[in-house]
Amino acid sequence: MRFNIWLILLISLAFSINAGAGFNTGKHMHKAEEEAEQHKFSKANRYDFDGEQYWYYKMMEKVTNESVTNGTLLGEIQERDRKIYFQLPKTEVDNAEKRNLGYTMAVAKIVAFLEPGFLPDNDANKKYMASLKKILQQNTQLSSRVIENHSKLKLWFSRNKNRLEWSEQAQQLVIGELK
């Protein structure tokens, strides 16, 4: 019993120290903190992504700070309250099939999240759903009438999910030939 209490206290102390570590009383980050942030991005604590993951996050508008070094794409993703650093071969990014799969996965998530009652009804979720609708409209040829009617949206996706293809010309997902 004493060990459990000790373990709980130790864990809570670790979390409180980590929570305070990011506290900055100044208006700007100190130079050492900026260098530490760059160091985190440039060292080995990056996740290895494949093209499908990259394009999923790209469509969801979460990819930032991209750069290519020696044929490797480096970047970061803002996921909720933390940054995720990633790397992947540039050839994965250039793979059209991976792009189609990643974008289709993003559309599937959007369709699921827009299901009435899927997310609690509050202002933050309403704002999030509005941004998902905007992403869907920018990346597909769907009319706002279909996007606003979830049963039509769900039917469209179930009929076309295996045929979605990225069109460089249209800069959108389009319905391709039956695979």
PDB file of C-alpha atoms in Angstrom:
ATOM      1  CA  MET A   1       0.000   0.000   0.000  1.00  0.00           C
ATOM      2  CA  ARG A   2       2.826   2.414   0.901  1.00  0.00           C
ATOM      3  CA  PHE A   3       4.531   1.618  -2.397  1.00  0.00           C
ATOM      4  CA  ASN A   4       1.372   2.532  -4.347  1.00  0.00           C
ATOM      5  CA  ILE A   5       1.086   5.879  -2.573  1.00  0.00           C
ATOM      6  CA  TRP A   6       4.806   6.535  -3.169  1.00  0.00           C
ATOM      7  CA  LEU A   7       4.415   5.668  -6.856  1.00  0.00           C
ATOM      8  CA  ILE A   8       1.400   7.987  -7.237  1.00  0.00           C
ATOM      9  CA  LEU A   9       3.295  10.852  -5.565  1.00  0.00           C
ATOM     10  CA  LEU A  10       6.341  10.250  -7.760  1.00  0.00           C
ATOM     11  CA  ILE A  11       4.264  10.239 -10.934  1.00  0.00           C
ATOM     12  CA  SER A  12       2.354  13.383  -9.967  1.00  0.00           C
ATOM     13  CA  LEU A  13       5.634  15.133  -9.154  1.00  0.00           C
ATOM     14  CA  ALA A  14       7.029  14.189 -12.561  1.00  0.00           C
ATOM     15  CA  PHE A  15       3.925  15.556 -14.302  1.00  0.00           C
ATOM     16  CA  SER A  16       3.996  18.797 -12.310  1.00  0.00           C
ATOM     17  CA  ILE A  17       7.674  19.326 -13.144  1.00  0.00           C
ATOM     18  CA  ASN A  18       7.020  18.661 -16.838  1.00  0.00           C
ATOM     19  CA  ALA A  19       3.985  20.948 -16.813  1.00  0.00           C
ATOM     20  CA  GLY A  20       6.042  23.764 -15.308  1.00  0.00           C
ATOM     21  CA  ALA A  21       8.923  23.219 -17.703  1.00  0.00           C
ATOM     22  CA  GLY A  22       7.009  24.836 -20.534  1.00  0.00           C
ATOM     23  CA  PHE A  23       5.992  27.853 -18.421  1.00  0.00           C
ATOM     24  CA  ASN A  24       7.577  31.000 -19.756  1.00  0.00           C
ATOM     25  CA  THR A  25       7.267  34.258 -17.864  1.00  0.00           C
ATOM     26  CA  GLY A  26       8.835  36.326 -20.640  1.00  0.00           C
ATOM     27  CA  LYS A  27       7.076  37.613 -23.717  1.00  0.00           C
ATOM     28  CA  HIS A  28       9.410  35.740 -26.091  1.00  0.00           C
ATOM     29  CA  MET A  29      11.132  32.382 -25.899  1.00  0.00           C
ATOM     30  CA  HIS A  30      14.713  32.552 -24.717  1.00  0.00           C
ATOM     31  CA  LYS A  31      17.428  31.730 -27.233  1.00  0.00           C
ATOM     32  CA  ALA A  32      18.309  28.492 -25.389  1.00  0.00           C
ATOM     33  CA  GLU A  33      14.653  27.384 -25.546  1.00  0.00           C
ATOM     34  CA  GLU A  34      14.535  28.140 -29.283  1.00  0.00           C
ATOM     35  CA  GLU A  35      17.706  26.099 -29.796  1.00  0.00           C
ATOM     36  CA  ALA A  36      16.242  23.251 -27.747  1.00  0.00           C
ATOM     37  CA  GLU A  37      13.103  23.321 -29.917  1.00  0.00           C
ATOM     38  CA  GLN A  38      15.232  23.187 -33.074  1.00  0.00           C
ATOM     39  CA  HIS A  39      17.294  20.413 -31.532  1.00  0.00           C
ATOM     40  CA  LYS A  40      14.150  18.364 -30.888  1.00  0.00           C
ATOM     41  CA  PHE A  41      13.132  18.802 -34.504  1.00  0.00           C
ATOM     42  CA  SER A  42      16.521  17.987 -35.961  1.00  0.00           C
ATOM     43  CA  LYS A  43      17.487  14.933 -33.886  1.00  0.00           C
ATOM     44  CA  ALA A  44      16.364  11.344 -33.638  1.00  0.00           C
ATOM     45  CA  ASN A  45      13.035  11.812 -31.826  1.00  0.00           C
ATOM     46  CA  ARG A  46      11.007  11.884 -35.030  1.00  0.00           C
ATOM     47  CA  TYR A  47       8.404   9.319 -36.004  1.00  0.00           C
ATOM     48  CA  ASP A  48       8.898   7.461 -39.250  1.00  0.00           C
ATOM     49  CA  PHE A  49       5.822   8.136 -41.367  1.00  0.00           C
ATOM     50  CA  ASP A  50       4.726   6.628 -44.622  1.00  0.00           C
ATOM     51  CA  GLY A  51       3.081   8.553 -47.441  1.00  0.00           C
ATOM     52  CA  GLU A  52      -0.412   7.552 -46.389  1.00  0.00           C
ATOM     53  CA  GLN A  53       0.024   9.053 -42.890  1.00  0.00           C
ATOM     54  CA  TYR A  54       1.594  12.190 -44.303  1.00  0.00           C
ATOM     55  CA  TRP A  55      -1.245  12.839 -46.749  1.00  0.00           C
ATOM     56  CA  TYR A  56      -3.865  12.108 -44.075  1.00  0.00           C
ATOM     57  CA  TYR A  57      -2.411  14.808 -41.808  1.00  0.00           C
ATOM     58  CA  LYS A  58      -1.823  17.121 -44.776  1.00  0.00           C
ATOM     59  CA  MET A  59      -5.497  17.032 -45.741  1.00  0.00           C
ATOM     60  CA  MET A  60      -6.493  17.550 -42.107  1.00  0.00           C
ATOM     61  CA  GLU A  61      -4.345  20.732 -42.232  1.00  0.00           C
ATOM     62  CA  LYS A  62      -2.054  19.685 -39.385  1.00  0.00           C
ATOM     63  CA  VAL A  63       1.342  19.557 -41.154  1.00  0.00           C
ATOM     64  CA  THR A  64       3.700  22.486 -40.557  1.00  0.00           C
ATOM     65  CA  ASN A  65       7.372  23.356 -40.840  1.00  0.00           C
ATOM     66  CA  GLU A  66       8.203  21.049 -43.714  1.00  0.00           C
ATOM     67  CA  SER A  67      11.676  20.817 -45.166  1.00  0.00           C
ATOM     68  CA  VAL A  68      13.509  18.355 -47.384  1.00  0.00           C
ATOM     69  CA  THR A  69      17.027  17.242 -46.490  1.00  0.00           C
ATOM     70  CA  ASN A  70      18.909  14.560 -48.425  1.00  0.00           C
ATOM     71  CA  GLY A  71      15.732  13.093 -49.887  1.00  0.00           C
ATOM     72  CA  THR A  72      13.921  13.017 -46.521  1.00  0.00           C
ATOM     73  CA  LEU A  73      10.908  15.173 -45.745  1.00  0.00           C
ATOM     74  CA  LEU A  74      10.950  16.502 -42.172  1.00  0.00           C
ATOM     75  CA  GLY A  75       8.008  18.197 -40.546  1.00  0.00           C
ATOM     76  CA  GLU A  76       5.791  18.546 -37.540  1.00  0.00           C
ATOM     77  CA  ILE A  77       2.165  18.040 -36.724  1.00  0.00           C
ATOM     78  CA  GLN A  78       0.211  19.938 -34.128  1.00  0.00           C
ATOM     79  CA  GLU A  79      -1.987  17.247 -32.595  1.00  0.00           C
ATOM     80  CA  ARG A  80      -4.176  18.602 -29.814  1.00  0.00           C
ATOM     81  CA  ASP A  81      -1.766  20.038 -27.242  1.00  0.00           C
ATOM     82  CA  ARG A  82       1.530  18.601 -28.487  1.00  0.00           C
ATOM     83  CA  LYS A  83       3.800  18.599 -31.491  1.00  0.00           C
ATOM     84  CA  ILE A  84       4.685  15.407 -33.280  1.00  0.00           C
ATOM     85  CA  TYR A  85       7.865  15.463 -35.340  1.00  0.00           C
ATOM     86  CA  PHE A  86       8.057  13.177 -38.350  1.00  0.00           C
ATOM     87  CA  GLN A  87      10.240  12.130 -41.217  1.00  0.00           C
ATOM     88  CA  LEU A  88       9.645  10.151 -44.376  1.00  0.00           C
ATOM     89  CA  PRO A  89      11.373   9.524 -47.673  1.00  0.00           C
ATOM     90  CA  LYS A  90      10.389  12.127 -50.263  1.00  0.00           C
ATOM     91  CA  THR A  91       9.506   9.231 -52.610  1.00  0.00           C
ATOM     92  CA  GLU A  92       6.627   8.331 -50.245  1.00  0.00           C
ATOM     93  CA  VAL A  93       5.229  11.859 -50.630  1.00  0.00           C
ATOM     94  CA  ASP A  94       5.424  11.575 -54.404  1.00  0.00           C
ATOM     95  CA  ASN A  95       3.520   8.262 -54.464  1.00  0.00           C
ATOM     96  CA  ALA A  96       0.038   8.949 -55.928  1.00  0.00           C
ATOM     97  CA  GLU A  97      -1.505   5.790 -54.442  1.00  0.00           C
ATOM     98  CA  LYS A  98      -0.328   6.750 -50.931  1.00  0.00           C
ATOM     99  CA  ARG A  99      -1.810  10.206 -51.435  1.00  0.00           C
ATOM    100  CA  ASN A 100      -5.162   8.721 -52.470  1.00  0.00           C
ATOM    101  CA  LEU A 101      -5.175   6.369 -49.471  1.00  0.00           C
ATOM    102  CA  GLY A 102      -4.253   9.120 -47.001  1.00  0.00           C
ATOM    103  CA  TYR A 103      -6.848  11.519 -48.354  1.00  0.00           C
ATOM    104  CA  THR A 104      -9.517   8.795 -48.390  1.00  0.00           C
ATOM    105  CA  MET A 105      -8.681   8.007 -44.768  1.00  0.00           C
ATOM    106  CA  ALA A 106      -9.105  11.714 -43.914  1.00  0.00           C
ATOM    107  CA  VAL A 107     -12.471  11.851 -45.695  1.00  0.00           C
ATOM    108  CA  ALA A 108     -13.582   8.740 -43.778  1.00  0.00           C
ATOM    109  CA  LYS A 109     -12.707  10.441 -40.478  1.00  0.00           C
ATOM    110  CA  ILE A 110     -14.525  13.626 -41.484  1.00  0.00           C
ATOM    111  CA  VAL A 111     -17.651  11.705 -42.519  1.00  0.00           C
ATOM    112  CA  ALA A 112     -17.620   9.835 -39.178  1.00  0.00           C
ATOM    113  CA  PHE A 113     -17.113  13.007 -37.118  1.00  0.00           C
ATOM    114  CA  LEU A 114     -19.918  14.828 -38.932  1.00  0.00           C
ATOM    115  CA  GLU A 115     -22.409  12.092 -37.977  1.00  0.00           C
ATOM    116  CA  PRO A 116     -25.089  13.819 -35.877  1.00  0.00           C
ATOM    117  CA  GLY A 117     -24.499  12.978 -32.225  1.00  0.00           C
ATOM    118  CA  PHE A 118     -20.990  11.579 -32.801  1.00  0.00           C
ATOM    119  CA  LEU A 119     -19.403  14.519 -30.978  1.00  0.00           C
ATOM    120  CA  PRO A 120     -20.944  16.242 -27.968  1.00  0.00           C
ATOM    121  CA  ASP A 121     -22.898  19.371 -28.871  1.00  0.00           C
ATOM    122  CA  ASN A 122     -20.755  22.273 -27.659  1.00  0.00           C
ATOM    123  CA  ASP A 123     -19.171  25.386 -29.172  1.00  0.00           C
ATOM    124  CA  ALA A 124     -15.694  23.859 -29.558  1.00  0.00           C
ATOM    125  CA  ASN A 125     -17.072  20.854 -31.460  1.00  0.00           C
ATOM    126  CA  LYS A 126     -19.298  23.058 -33.618  1.00  0.00           C
ATOM    127  CA  LYS A 127     -16.222  25.058 -34.601  1.00  0.00           C
ATOM    128  CA  TYR A 128     -14.277  21.851 -35.261  1.00  0.00           C
ATOM    129  CA  MET A 129     -17.081  20.411 -37.421  1.00  0.00           C
ATOM    130  CA  ALA A 130     -17.249  23.668 -39.406  1.00  0.00           C
ATOM    131  CA  SER A 131     -13.520  23.376 -40.103  1.00  0.00           C
ATOM    132  CA  LEU A 132     -13.981  19.726 -41.169  1.00  0.00           C
ATOM    133  CA  LYS A 133     -16.729  20.763 -43.585  1.00  0.00           C
ATOM    134  CA  LYS A 134     -14.443  23.446 -45.003  1.00  0.00           C
ATOM    135  CA  ILE A 135     -11.642  20.890 -45.496  1.00  0.00           C
ATOM    136  CA  LEU A 136     -14.078  18.535 -47.211  1.00  0.00           C
ATOM    137  CA  GLN A 137     -15.372  21.265 -49.504  1.00  0.00           C
ATOM    138  CA  GLN A 138     -11.853  22.427 -50.450  1.00  0.00           C
ATOM    139  CA  ASN A 139     -10.655  18.920 -51.256  1.00  0.00           C
ATOM    140  CA  THR A 140     -13.645  17.385 -53.036  1.00  0.00           C
ATOM    141  CA  GLN A 141     -16.137  18.333 -55.694  1.00  0.00           C
ATOM    142  CA  LEU A 142     -19.007  17.998 -53.224  1.00  0.00           C
ATOM    143  CA  SER A 143     -21.620  20.696 -53.001  1.00  0.00           C
ATOM    144  CA  SER A 144     -22.406  22.262 -49.649  1.00  0.00           C
ATOM    145  CA  ARG A 145     -25.871  20.691 -49.989  1.00  0.00           C
ATOM    146  CA  VAL A 146     -24.332  17.195 -49.789  1.00  0.00           C
ATOM    147  CA  ILE A 147     -21.859  18.150 -47.066  1.00  0.00           C
ATOM    148  CA  GLU A 148     -24.619  19.610 -44.888  1.00  0.00           C
ATOM    149  CA  ASN A 149     -26.861  16.535 -45.255  1.00  0.00           C
ATOM    150  CA  HIS A 150     -25.056  13.722 -43.460  1.00  0.00           C
ATOM    151  CA  SER A 151     -27.134  10.890 -44.935  1.00  0.00           C
ATOM    152  CA  LYS A 152     -26.283  12.114 -48.449  1.00  0.00           C
ATOM    153  CA  LEU A 153     -22.643  12.548 -47.472  1.00  0.00           C
ATOM    154  CA  LYS A 154     -22.472   9.071 -45.987  1.00  0.00           C
ATOM    155  CA  LEU A 155     -24.119   7.559 -49.078  1.00  0.00           C
ATOM    156  CA  TRP A 156     -21.707   9.435 -51.384  1.00  0.00           C
ATOM    157  CA  PHE A 157     -18.716   8.186 -49.404  1.00  0.00           C
ATOM    158  CA  SER A 158     -19.881   4.567 -49.241  1.00  0.00           C
ATOM    159  CA  ARG A 159     -20.425   4.541 -53.010  1.00  0.00           C
ATOM    160  CA  ASN A 160     -17.174   6.277 -53.932  1.00  0.00           C
ATOM    161  CA  LYS A 161     -14.535   5.586 -51.243  1.00  0.00           C
ATOM    162  CA  ASN A 162     -12.746   3.013 -53.427  1.00  0.00           C
ATOM    163  CA  ARG A 163     -12.647   5.377 -56.393  1.00  0.00           C
ATOM    164  CA  LEU A 164     -11.369   8.613 -54.857  1.00  0.00           C
ATOM    165  CA  GLU A 165      -8.298   9.941 -56.651  1.00  0.00           C
ATOM    166  CA  TRP A 166      -6.334  13.137 -56.312  1.00  0.00           C
ATOM    167  CA  SER A 167      -6.425  15.234 -59.472  1.00  0.00           C
ATOM    168  CA  GLU A 168      -3.455  17.540 -59.951  1.00  0.00           C
ATOM    169  CA  GLN A 169      -5.423  19.457 -62.559  1.00  0.00           C
ATOM    170  CA  ALA A 170      -8.482  20.027 -60.355  1.00  0.00           C
ATOM    171  CA  GLN A 171      -6.447  20.151 -57.111  1.00  0.00           C
ATOM    172  CA  GLN A 172      -9.192  18.042 -55.535  1.00  0.00           C
ATOM    173  CA  LEU A 173     -10.258  14.490 -54.976  1.00  0.00           C
ATOM    174  CA  VAL A 174     -12.331  13.291 -57.894  1.00  0.00           C
ATOM    175  CA  ILE A 175     -14.228  10.092 -58.628  1.00  0.00           C
ATOM    176  CA  GLY A 176     -12.035   7.835 -60.750  1.00  0.00           C
ATOM    177  CA  GLU A 177     -12.741   4.674 -62.660  1.00  0.00           C
ATOM    178  CA  LEU A 178     -13.995   1.669 -60.740  1.00  0.00           C
ATOM    179  CA  LYS A 179     -10.974  -0.226 -59.451  1.00  0.00           C
TER     180      LYS A 179
END
